[in-house]
Coordinates of C-alpha atoms and ligand atoms in Angstrom, one line a residue:
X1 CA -8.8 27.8 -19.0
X2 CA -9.6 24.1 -19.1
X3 CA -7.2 20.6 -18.5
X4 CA -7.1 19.2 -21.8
X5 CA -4.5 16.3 -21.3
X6 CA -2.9 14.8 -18.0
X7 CA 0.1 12.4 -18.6
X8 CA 2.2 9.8 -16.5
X9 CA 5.8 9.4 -17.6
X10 CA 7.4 6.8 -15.9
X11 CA 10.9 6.7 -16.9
X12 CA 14.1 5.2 -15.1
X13 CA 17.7 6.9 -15.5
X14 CA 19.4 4.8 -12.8
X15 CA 15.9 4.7 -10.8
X16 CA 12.4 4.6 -11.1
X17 CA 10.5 8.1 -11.1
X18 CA 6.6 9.0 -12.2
X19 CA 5.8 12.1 -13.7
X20 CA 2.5 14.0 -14.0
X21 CA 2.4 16.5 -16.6
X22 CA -0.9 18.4 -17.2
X23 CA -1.6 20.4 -20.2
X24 CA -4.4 22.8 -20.6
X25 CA -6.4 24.4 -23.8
X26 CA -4.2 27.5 -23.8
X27 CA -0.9 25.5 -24.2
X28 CA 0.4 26.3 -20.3
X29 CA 1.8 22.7 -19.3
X30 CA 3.0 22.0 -15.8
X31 CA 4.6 19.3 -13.6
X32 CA 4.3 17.3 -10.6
X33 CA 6.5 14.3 -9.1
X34 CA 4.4 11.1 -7.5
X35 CA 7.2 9.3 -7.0
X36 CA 7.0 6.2 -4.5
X37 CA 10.3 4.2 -4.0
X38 CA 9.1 0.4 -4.7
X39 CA 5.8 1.1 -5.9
X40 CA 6.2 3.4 -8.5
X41 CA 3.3 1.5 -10.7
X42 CA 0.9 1.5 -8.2
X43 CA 1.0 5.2 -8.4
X44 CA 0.9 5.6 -12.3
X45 CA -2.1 3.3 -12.7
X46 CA -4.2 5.0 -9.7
X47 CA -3.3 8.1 -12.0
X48 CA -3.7 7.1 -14.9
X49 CA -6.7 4.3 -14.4
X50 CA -8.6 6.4 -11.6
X51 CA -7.7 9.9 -12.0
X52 CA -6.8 11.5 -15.7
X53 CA -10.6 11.1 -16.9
X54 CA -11.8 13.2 -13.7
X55 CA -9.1 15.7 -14.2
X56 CA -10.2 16.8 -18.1
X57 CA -12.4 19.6 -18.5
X58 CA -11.6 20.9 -14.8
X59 CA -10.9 24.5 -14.5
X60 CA -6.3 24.1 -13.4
X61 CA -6.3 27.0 -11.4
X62 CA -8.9 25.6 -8.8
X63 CA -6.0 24.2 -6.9
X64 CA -7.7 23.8 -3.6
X65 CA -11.0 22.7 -5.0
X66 CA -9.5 19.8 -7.1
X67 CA -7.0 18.5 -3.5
X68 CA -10.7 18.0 -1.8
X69 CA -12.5 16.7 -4.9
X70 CA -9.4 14.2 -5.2
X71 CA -9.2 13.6 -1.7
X72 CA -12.7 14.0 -0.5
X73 CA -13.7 12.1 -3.9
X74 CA -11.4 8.8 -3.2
X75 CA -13.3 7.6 -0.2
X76 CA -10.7 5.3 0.4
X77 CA -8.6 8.5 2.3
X78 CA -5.1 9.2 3.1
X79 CA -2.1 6.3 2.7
X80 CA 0.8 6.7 0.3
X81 CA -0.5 5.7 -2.9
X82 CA -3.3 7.8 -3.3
X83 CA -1.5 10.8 -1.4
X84 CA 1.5 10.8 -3.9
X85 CA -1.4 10.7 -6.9
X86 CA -3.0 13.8 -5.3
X87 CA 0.6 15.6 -4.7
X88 CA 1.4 14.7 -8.1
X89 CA -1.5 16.5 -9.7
X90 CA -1.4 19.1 -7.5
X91 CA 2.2 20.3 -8.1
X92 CA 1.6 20.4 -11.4
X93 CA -1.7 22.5 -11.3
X94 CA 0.8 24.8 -9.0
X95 CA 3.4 25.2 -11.8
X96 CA 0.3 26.4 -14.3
X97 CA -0.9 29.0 -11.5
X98 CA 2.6 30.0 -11.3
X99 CA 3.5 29.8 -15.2
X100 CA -0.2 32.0 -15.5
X101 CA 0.6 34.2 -12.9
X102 CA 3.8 35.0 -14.4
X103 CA 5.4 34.5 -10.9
X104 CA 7.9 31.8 -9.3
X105 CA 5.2 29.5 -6.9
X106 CA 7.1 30.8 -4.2
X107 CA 6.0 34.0 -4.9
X108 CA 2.1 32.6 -4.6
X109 CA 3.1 31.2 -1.2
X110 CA 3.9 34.5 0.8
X111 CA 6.8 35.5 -0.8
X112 CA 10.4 35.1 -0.1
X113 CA 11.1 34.4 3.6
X114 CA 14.9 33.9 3.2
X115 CA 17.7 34.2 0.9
X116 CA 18.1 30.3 0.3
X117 CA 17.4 27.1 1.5
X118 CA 19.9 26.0 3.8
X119 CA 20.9 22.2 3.5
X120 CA 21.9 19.0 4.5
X121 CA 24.2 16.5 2.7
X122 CA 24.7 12.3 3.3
X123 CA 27.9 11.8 5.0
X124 CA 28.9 8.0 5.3
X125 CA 31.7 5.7 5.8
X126 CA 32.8 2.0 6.1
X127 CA 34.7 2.8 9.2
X128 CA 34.0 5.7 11.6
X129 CA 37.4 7.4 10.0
X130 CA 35.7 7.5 6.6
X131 CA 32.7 8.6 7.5
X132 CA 34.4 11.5 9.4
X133 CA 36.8 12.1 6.5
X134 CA 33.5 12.0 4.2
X135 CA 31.5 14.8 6.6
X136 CA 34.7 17.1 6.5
X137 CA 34.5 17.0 2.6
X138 CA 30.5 18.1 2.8
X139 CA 31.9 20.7 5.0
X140 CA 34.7 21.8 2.8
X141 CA 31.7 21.8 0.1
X142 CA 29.8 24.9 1.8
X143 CA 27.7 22.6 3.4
X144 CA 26.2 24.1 6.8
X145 CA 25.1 20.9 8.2
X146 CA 25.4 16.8 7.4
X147 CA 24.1 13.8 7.9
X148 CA 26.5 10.9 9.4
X149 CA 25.8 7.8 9.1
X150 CA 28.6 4.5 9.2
X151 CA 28.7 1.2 8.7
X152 CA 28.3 -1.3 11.8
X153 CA 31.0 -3.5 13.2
X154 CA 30.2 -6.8 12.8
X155 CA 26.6 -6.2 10.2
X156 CA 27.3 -7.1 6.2
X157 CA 25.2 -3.9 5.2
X158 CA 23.4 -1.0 7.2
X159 CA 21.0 1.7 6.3
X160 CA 22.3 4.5 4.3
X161 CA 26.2 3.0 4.0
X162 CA 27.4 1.0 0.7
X163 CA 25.7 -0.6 -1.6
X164 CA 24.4 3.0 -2.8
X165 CA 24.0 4.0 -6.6
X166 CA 26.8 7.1 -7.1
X167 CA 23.4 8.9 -6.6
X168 CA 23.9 8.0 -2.9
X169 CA 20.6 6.1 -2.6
X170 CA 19.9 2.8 -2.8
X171 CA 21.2 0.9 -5.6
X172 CA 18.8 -1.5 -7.5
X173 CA 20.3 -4.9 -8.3
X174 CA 18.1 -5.4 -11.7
X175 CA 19.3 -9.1 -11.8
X176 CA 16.8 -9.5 -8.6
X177 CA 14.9 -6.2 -8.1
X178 CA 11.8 -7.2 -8.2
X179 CA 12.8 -8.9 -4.9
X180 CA 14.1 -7.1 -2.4
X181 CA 17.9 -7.8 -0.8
X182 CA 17.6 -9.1 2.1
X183 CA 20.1 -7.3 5.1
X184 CA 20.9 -8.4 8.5
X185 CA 20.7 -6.3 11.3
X186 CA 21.6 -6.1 15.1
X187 CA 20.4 -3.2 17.6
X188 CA 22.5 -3.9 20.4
X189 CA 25.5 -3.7 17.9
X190 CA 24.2 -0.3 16.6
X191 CA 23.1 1.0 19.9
X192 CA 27.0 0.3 20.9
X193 CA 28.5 2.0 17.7
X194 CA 26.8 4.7 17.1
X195 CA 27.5 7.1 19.8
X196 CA 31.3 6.4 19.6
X197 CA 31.1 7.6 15.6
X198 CA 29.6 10.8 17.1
X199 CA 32.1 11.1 20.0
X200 CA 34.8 10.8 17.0
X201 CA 33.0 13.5 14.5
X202 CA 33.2 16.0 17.1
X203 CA 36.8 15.6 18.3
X204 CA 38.0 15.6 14.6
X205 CA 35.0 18.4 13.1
X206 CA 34.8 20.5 16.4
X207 CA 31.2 21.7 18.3
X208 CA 29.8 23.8 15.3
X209 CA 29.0 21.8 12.5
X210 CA 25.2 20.5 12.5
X211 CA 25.1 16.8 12.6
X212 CA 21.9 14.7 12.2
X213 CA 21.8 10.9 11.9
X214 CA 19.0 8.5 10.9
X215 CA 17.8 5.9 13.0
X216 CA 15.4 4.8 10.0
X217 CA 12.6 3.3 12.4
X218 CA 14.3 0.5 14.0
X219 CA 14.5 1.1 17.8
X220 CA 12.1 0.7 20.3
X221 CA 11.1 3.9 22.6
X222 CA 13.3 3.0 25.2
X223 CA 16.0 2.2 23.4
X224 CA 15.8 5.3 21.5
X225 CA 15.8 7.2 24.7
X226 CA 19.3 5.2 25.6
X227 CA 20.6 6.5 22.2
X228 CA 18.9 9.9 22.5
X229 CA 20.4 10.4 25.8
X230 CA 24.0 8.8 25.3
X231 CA 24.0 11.5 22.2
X232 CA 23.3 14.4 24.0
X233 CA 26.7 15.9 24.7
X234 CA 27.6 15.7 20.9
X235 CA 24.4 18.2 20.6
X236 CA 23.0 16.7 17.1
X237 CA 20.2 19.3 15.5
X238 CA 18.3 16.0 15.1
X239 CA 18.1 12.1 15.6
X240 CA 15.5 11.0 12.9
X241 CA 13.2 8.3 12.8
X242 CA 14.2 7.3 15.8
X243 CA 11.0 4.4 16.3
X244 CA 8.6 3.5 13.6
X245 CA 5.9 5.8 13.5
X246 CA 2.6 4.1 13.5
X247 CA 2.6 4.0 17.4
X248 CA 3.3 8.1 18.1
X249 CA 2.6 7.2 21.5
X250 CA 6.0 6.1 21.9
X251 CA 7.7 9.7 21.1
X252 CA 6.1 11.0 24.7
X253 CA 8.5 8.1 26.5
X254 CA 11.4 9.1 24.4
X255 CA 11.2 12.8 24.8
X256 CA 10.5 12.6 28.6
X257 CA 14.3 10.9 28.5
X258 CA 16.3 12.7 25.8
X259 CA 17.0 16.8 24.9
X260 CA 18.2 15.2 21.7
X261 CA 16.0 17.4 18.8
X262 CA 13.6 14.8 16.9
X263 CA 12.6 14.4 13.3
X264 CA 10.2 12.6 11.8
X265 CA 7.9 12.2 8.8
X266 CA 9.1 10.9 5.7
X267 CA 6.7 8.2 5.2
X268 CA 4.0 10.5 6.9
X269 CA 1.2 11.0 3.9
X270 CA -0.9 13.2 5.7
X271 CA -1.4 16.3 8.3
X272 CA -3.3 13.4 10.3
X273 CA -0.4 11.3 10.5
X274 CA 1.3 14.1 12.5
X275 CA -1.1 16.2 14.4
X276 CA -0.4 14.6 18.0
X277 CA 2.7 14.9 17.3
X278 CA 2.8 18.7 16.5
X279 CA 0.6 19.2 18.6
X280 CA 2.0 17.9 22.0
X281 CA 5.6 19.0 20.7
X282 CA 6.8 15.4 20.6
X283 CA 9.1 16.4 17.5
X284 CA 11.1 19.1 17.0
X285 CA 11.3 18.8 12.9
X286 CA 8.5 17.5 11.0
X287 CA 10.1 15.6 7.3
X288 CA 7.0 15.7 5.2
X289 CA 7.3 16.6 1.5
X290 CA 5.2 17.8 -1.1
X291 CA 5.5 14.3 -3.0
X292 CA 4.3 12.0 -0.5
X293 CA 2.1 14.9 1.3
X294 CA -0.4 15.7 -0.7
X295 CA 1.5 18.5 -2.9
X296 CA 1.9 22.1 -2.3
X297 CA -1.7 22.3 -0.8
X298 CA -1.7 19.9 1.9
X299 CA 2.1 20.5 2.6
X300 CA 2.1 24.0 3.5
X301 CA -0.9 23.4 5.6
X302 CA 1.0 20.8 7.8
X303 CA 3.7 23.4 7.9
X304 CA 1.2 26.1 9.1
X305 CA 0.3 24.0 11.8
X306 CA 4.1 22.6 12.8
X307 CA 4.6 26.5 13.1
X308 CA 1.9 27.3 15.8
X309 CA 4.0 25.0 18.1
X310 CA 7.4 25.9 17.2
X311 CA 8.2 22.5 14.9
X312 CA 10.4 23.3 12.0
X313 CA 10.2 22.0 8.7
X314 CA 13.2 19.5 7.6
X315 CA 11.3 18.0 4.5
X316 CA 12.7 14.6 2.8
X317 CA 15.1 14.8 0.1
X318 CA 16.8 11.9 -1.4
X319 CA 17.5 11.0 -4.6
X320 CA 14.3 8.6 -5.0
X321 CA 12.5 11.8 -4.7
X322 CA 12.9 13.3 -7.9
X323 CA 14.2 17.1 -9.7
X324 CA 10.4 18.1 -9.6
X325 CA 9.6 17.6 -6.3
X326 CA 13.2 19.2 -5.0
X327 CA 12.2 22.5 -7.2
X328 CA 8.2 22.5 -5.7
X329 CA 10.3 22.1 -2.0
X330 CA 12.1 24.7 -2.5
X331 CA 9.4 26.9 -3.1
X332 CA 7.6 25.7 0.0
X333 CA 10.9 25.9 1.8
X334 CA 11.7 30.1 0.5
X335 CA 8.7 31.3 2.0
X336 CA 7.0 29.5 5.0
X337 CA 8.4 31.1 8.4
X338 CA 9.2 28.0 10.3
X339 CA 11.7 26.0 7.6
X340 CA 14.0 24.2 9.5
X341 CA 16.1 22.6 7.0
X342 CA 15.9 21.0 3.3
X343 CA 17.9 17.1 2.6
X344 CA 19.3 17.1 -0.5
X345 CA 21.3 14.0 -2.3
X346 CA 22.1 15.2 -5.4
X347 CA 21.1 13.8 -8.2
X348 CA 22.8 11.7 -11.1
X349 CA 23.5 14.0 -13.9
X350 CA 21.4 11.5 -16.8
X351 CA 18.3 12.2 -14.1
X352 CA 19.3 15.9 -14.2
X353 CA 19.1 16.2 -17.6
X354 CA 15.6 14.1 -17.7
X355 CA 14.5 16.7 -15.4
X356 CA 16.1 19.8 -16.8
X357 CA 15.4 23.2 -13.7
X358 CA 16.9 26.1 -12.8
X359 CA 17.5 25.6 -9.2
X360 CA 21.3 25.8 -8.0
X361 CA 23.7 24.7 -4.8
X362 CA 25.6 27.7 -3.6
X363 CA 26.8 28.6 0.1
X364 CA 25.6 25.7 1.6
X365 CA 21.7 26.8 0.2
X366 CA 20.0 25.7 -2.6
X367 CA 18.3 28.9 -4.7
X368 CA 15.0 28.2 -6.9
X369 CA 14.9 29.5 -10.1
X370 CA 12.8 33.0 -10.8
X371 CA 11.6 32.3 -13.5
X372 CA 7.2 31.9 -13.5
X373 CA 6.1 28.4 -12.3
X374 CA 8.2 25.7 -10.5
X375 CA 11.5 26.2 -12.6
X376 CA 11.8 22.3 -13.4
X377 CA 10.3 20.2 -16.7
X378 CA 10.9 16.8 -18.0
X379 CA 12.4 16.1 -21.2
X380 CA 10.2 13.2 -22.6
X381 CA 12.6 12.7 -25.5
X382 CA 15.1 11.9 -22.8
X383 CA 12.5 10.0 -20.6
X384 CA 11.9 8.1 -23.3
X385 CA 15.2 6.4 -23.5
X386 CA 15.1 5.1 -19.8
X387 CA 12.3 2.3 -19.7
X388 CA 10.6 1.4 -16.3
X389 CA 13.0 -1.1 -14.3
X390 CA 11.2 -3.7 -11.8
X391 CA 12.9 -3.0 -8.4
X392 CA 12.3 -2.4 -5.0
X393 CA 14.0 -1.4 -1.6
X394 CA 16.3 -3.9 0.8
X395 CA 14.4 -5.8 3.9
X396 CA 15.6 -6.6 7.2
X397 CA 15.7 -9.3 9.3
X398 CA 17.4 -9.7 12.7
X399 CA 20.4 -12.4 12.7
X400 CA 17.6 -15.1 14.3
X401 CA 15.6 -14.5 10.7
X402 CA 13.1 -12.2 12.4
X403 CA 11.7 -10.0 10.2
X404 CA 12.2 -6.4 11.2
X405 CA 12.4 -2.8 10.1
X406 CA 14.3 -1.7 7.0
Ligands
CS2_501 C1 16.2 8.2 4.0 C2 15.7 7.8 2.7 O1 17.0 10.2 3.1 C3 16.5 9.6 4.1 O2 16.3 10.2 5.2 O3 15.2 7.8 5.0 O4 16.9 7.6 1.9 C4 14.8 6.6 2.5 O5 15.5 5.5 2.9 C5 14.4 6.5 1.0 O6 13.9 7.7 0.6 C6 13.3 5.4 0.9 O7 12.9 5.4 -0.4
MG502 MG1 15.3 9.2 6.6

């Protein structure tokens, strides 16, 4: 069997998503996400413009041999870009094994390891009320754990509250999206709010439903070690970017001060970008995803290593990720031993039907499809109708103009 054709859709119903789809000389197509929030293009030219012409003629079931030929082959190694190329390629070459095998991928990966894929929804609110009111509805919803986030007192905008597409991600403003909105943020004011939202969720929702909050990046060590700490009797399962992550060093301060459980690893492209912290148990949930990881191949081999010291998976899944990369998750996330849990926004019903799969919510899990391959496709009729949109994701600066972490 031979790659006869390797394609980049790029298509935009409500937000930007790239496609790979590889076809081979026996008709078997398959599919991969390489999705970047904000630089979607960069992707789809390094694929298009660097990659299809060295993928033609390969042999697609020589997953592991084309990951190192791409990756060893770039020189340039590792960073988003070219990681989200590779893990676009590579799902796809893992929906052909699967499609060939006549087996769901999951199947290829060890088998099933549970009976679903238990997940977490977004939770917000402009007041603390509402997002409490909006976490009991997630709850009422089957959902086994959520993700609270509310708006600051005092701040115009915050991370992850208004301002959202119904998709529940981050609305692009076409009139100016190829500039990002510029938001206004204050720590002390968050540092101050926060724990009484969490103080509120757990008088009104009791001690047994799992809460997690995102921190997206923006505190310092030691002032995530104040939060981390001043969270600890409302026993979150995880506090999540709690500091940017360039500087890992600053996760042994933090988890010398808090019991609070850690995730990280959403922007992580690589089992490089995380090894210290697996390895001196710095985290407690490691948030890499097959989109931005390297696909399939490199993915499950972070998650092999997270497992020999007791880190759980809790991969990325919001809404800029796309229907393809949920469905290759969810394979990854059925049969590795250490899955912790899976994020999942749901998406907008014209990017479901772009992305047509036979994954399904039930009982607070999310259940992949059987049938052979990834159980996802793209309809390029429908892809077709959405045309690339310029746009890109909000800044911060602090109220002095400062530019800081968004
Ligand atoms: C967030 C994301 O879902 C999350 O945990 O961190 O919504 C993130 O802001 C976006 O995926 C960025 O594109
Ligand atoms: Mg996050």
């Amino acid at each position: 069997m031979r790659i006869t054709d390797v394609d980049v859709v790029v298509t935009c119903p409500g937000r930007n998503f790239v496609t790979v789809r590889i076809t081979t000389d026996e008709g078997v197509t398959g599919v991969g996400d390489a999705t970047l929030n904000g630089r979607e293009l960069a992707v789809a030219s390094y694929l298009r413009d660097h990659l299809a012409a060295q993928l033609v003629g390969r042999d697609p079931l020589r997953t592991d041999d084309t990951w190192h030929y791409l990756y060893r082959g770039a020189y340039w190694r590792r960073g988003p870009v070219t990681m989200t190329a590779i893990a676009g390629v590579d799902t796809a070459l893992w929906d052909i094994k699967g499609k060939v095998a006549g087996l769901p991928v999951y199947q290829l990966l060890g088998g099933r390891a549970r009976d679903g894929v238990t997940v977490y929804g977004h939770a917000s609110g402009d007041t603390v009320e509402a997002a409490v009111e909006d976490a009991a509805r997630f709850l009422d919803e089957g959902y086994r754990a959520v993700r609270v986030q509310s708006a600051i007192p005092g701040l115009e905008s915050t991370y992850g509250i208004g301002g959202v597409s119904t998709a529940g991600t981050h609305a692009y403003e076409p009139a100016d999206a190829a500039v990002p909105t510029e938001n206004v943020w204050d720590t002390e004011a968050y540092l101050d709010h926060t724990p009484r939202l969490f103080e509120a969720v757990r008088r009104e929702l009791g001690p047994l439903p799992r809460l997690l909050h995102d921190v997206h990046h923006r505190l310092t060590p030691n002032e995530a070690a104040r939060l981390g700490k001043e969270l600890e009797p409302f026993h979150l399962t995880w506090l999540e970017d709690p500091v940017p992550a360039e500087l890992q060093d600053g996760y042994r301060h933090l988890r010398q001060h808090t019991t609070t459980p850690i995730a990280t690893g959403e922007v992580f492209s690589s089992i490089y970008d995380c090894e210290l912290l697996i390895r001196e148990r710095l985290i407690d949930y490691i948030r890499t995803t097959v989109v931005h990881a390297g696909g399939i191949t490199h993915l499950r081999r972070i998650f092999d290593l997270a497992a020999l010291y007791d880190v759980r998976s809790g991969s990325h899944g919001a809404t800029d990720l796309s229907p393809v990369c949920l469905a290759a998750a969810l394979h990854v996330d059925t049969a590795i031993p250490n899955f912790g849990l899976q994020e999942y926004m749901q998406h907008t019903p014209e990017t479901d039907a772009v992305f047509p799969h036979s994954y399904h919510f039930e009982d607070g899990m999310l259940h992949v499809g059987e049938e052979p391959g990834l159980g996802v496709d793209i309809d390029l009729e429908k892809a077709a109708e959405y045309p690339y949109q310029p746009a890109s994701l909000p800044v911060n600066r602090l109220r002095d103009g400062t530019m800081f972490h968004w």
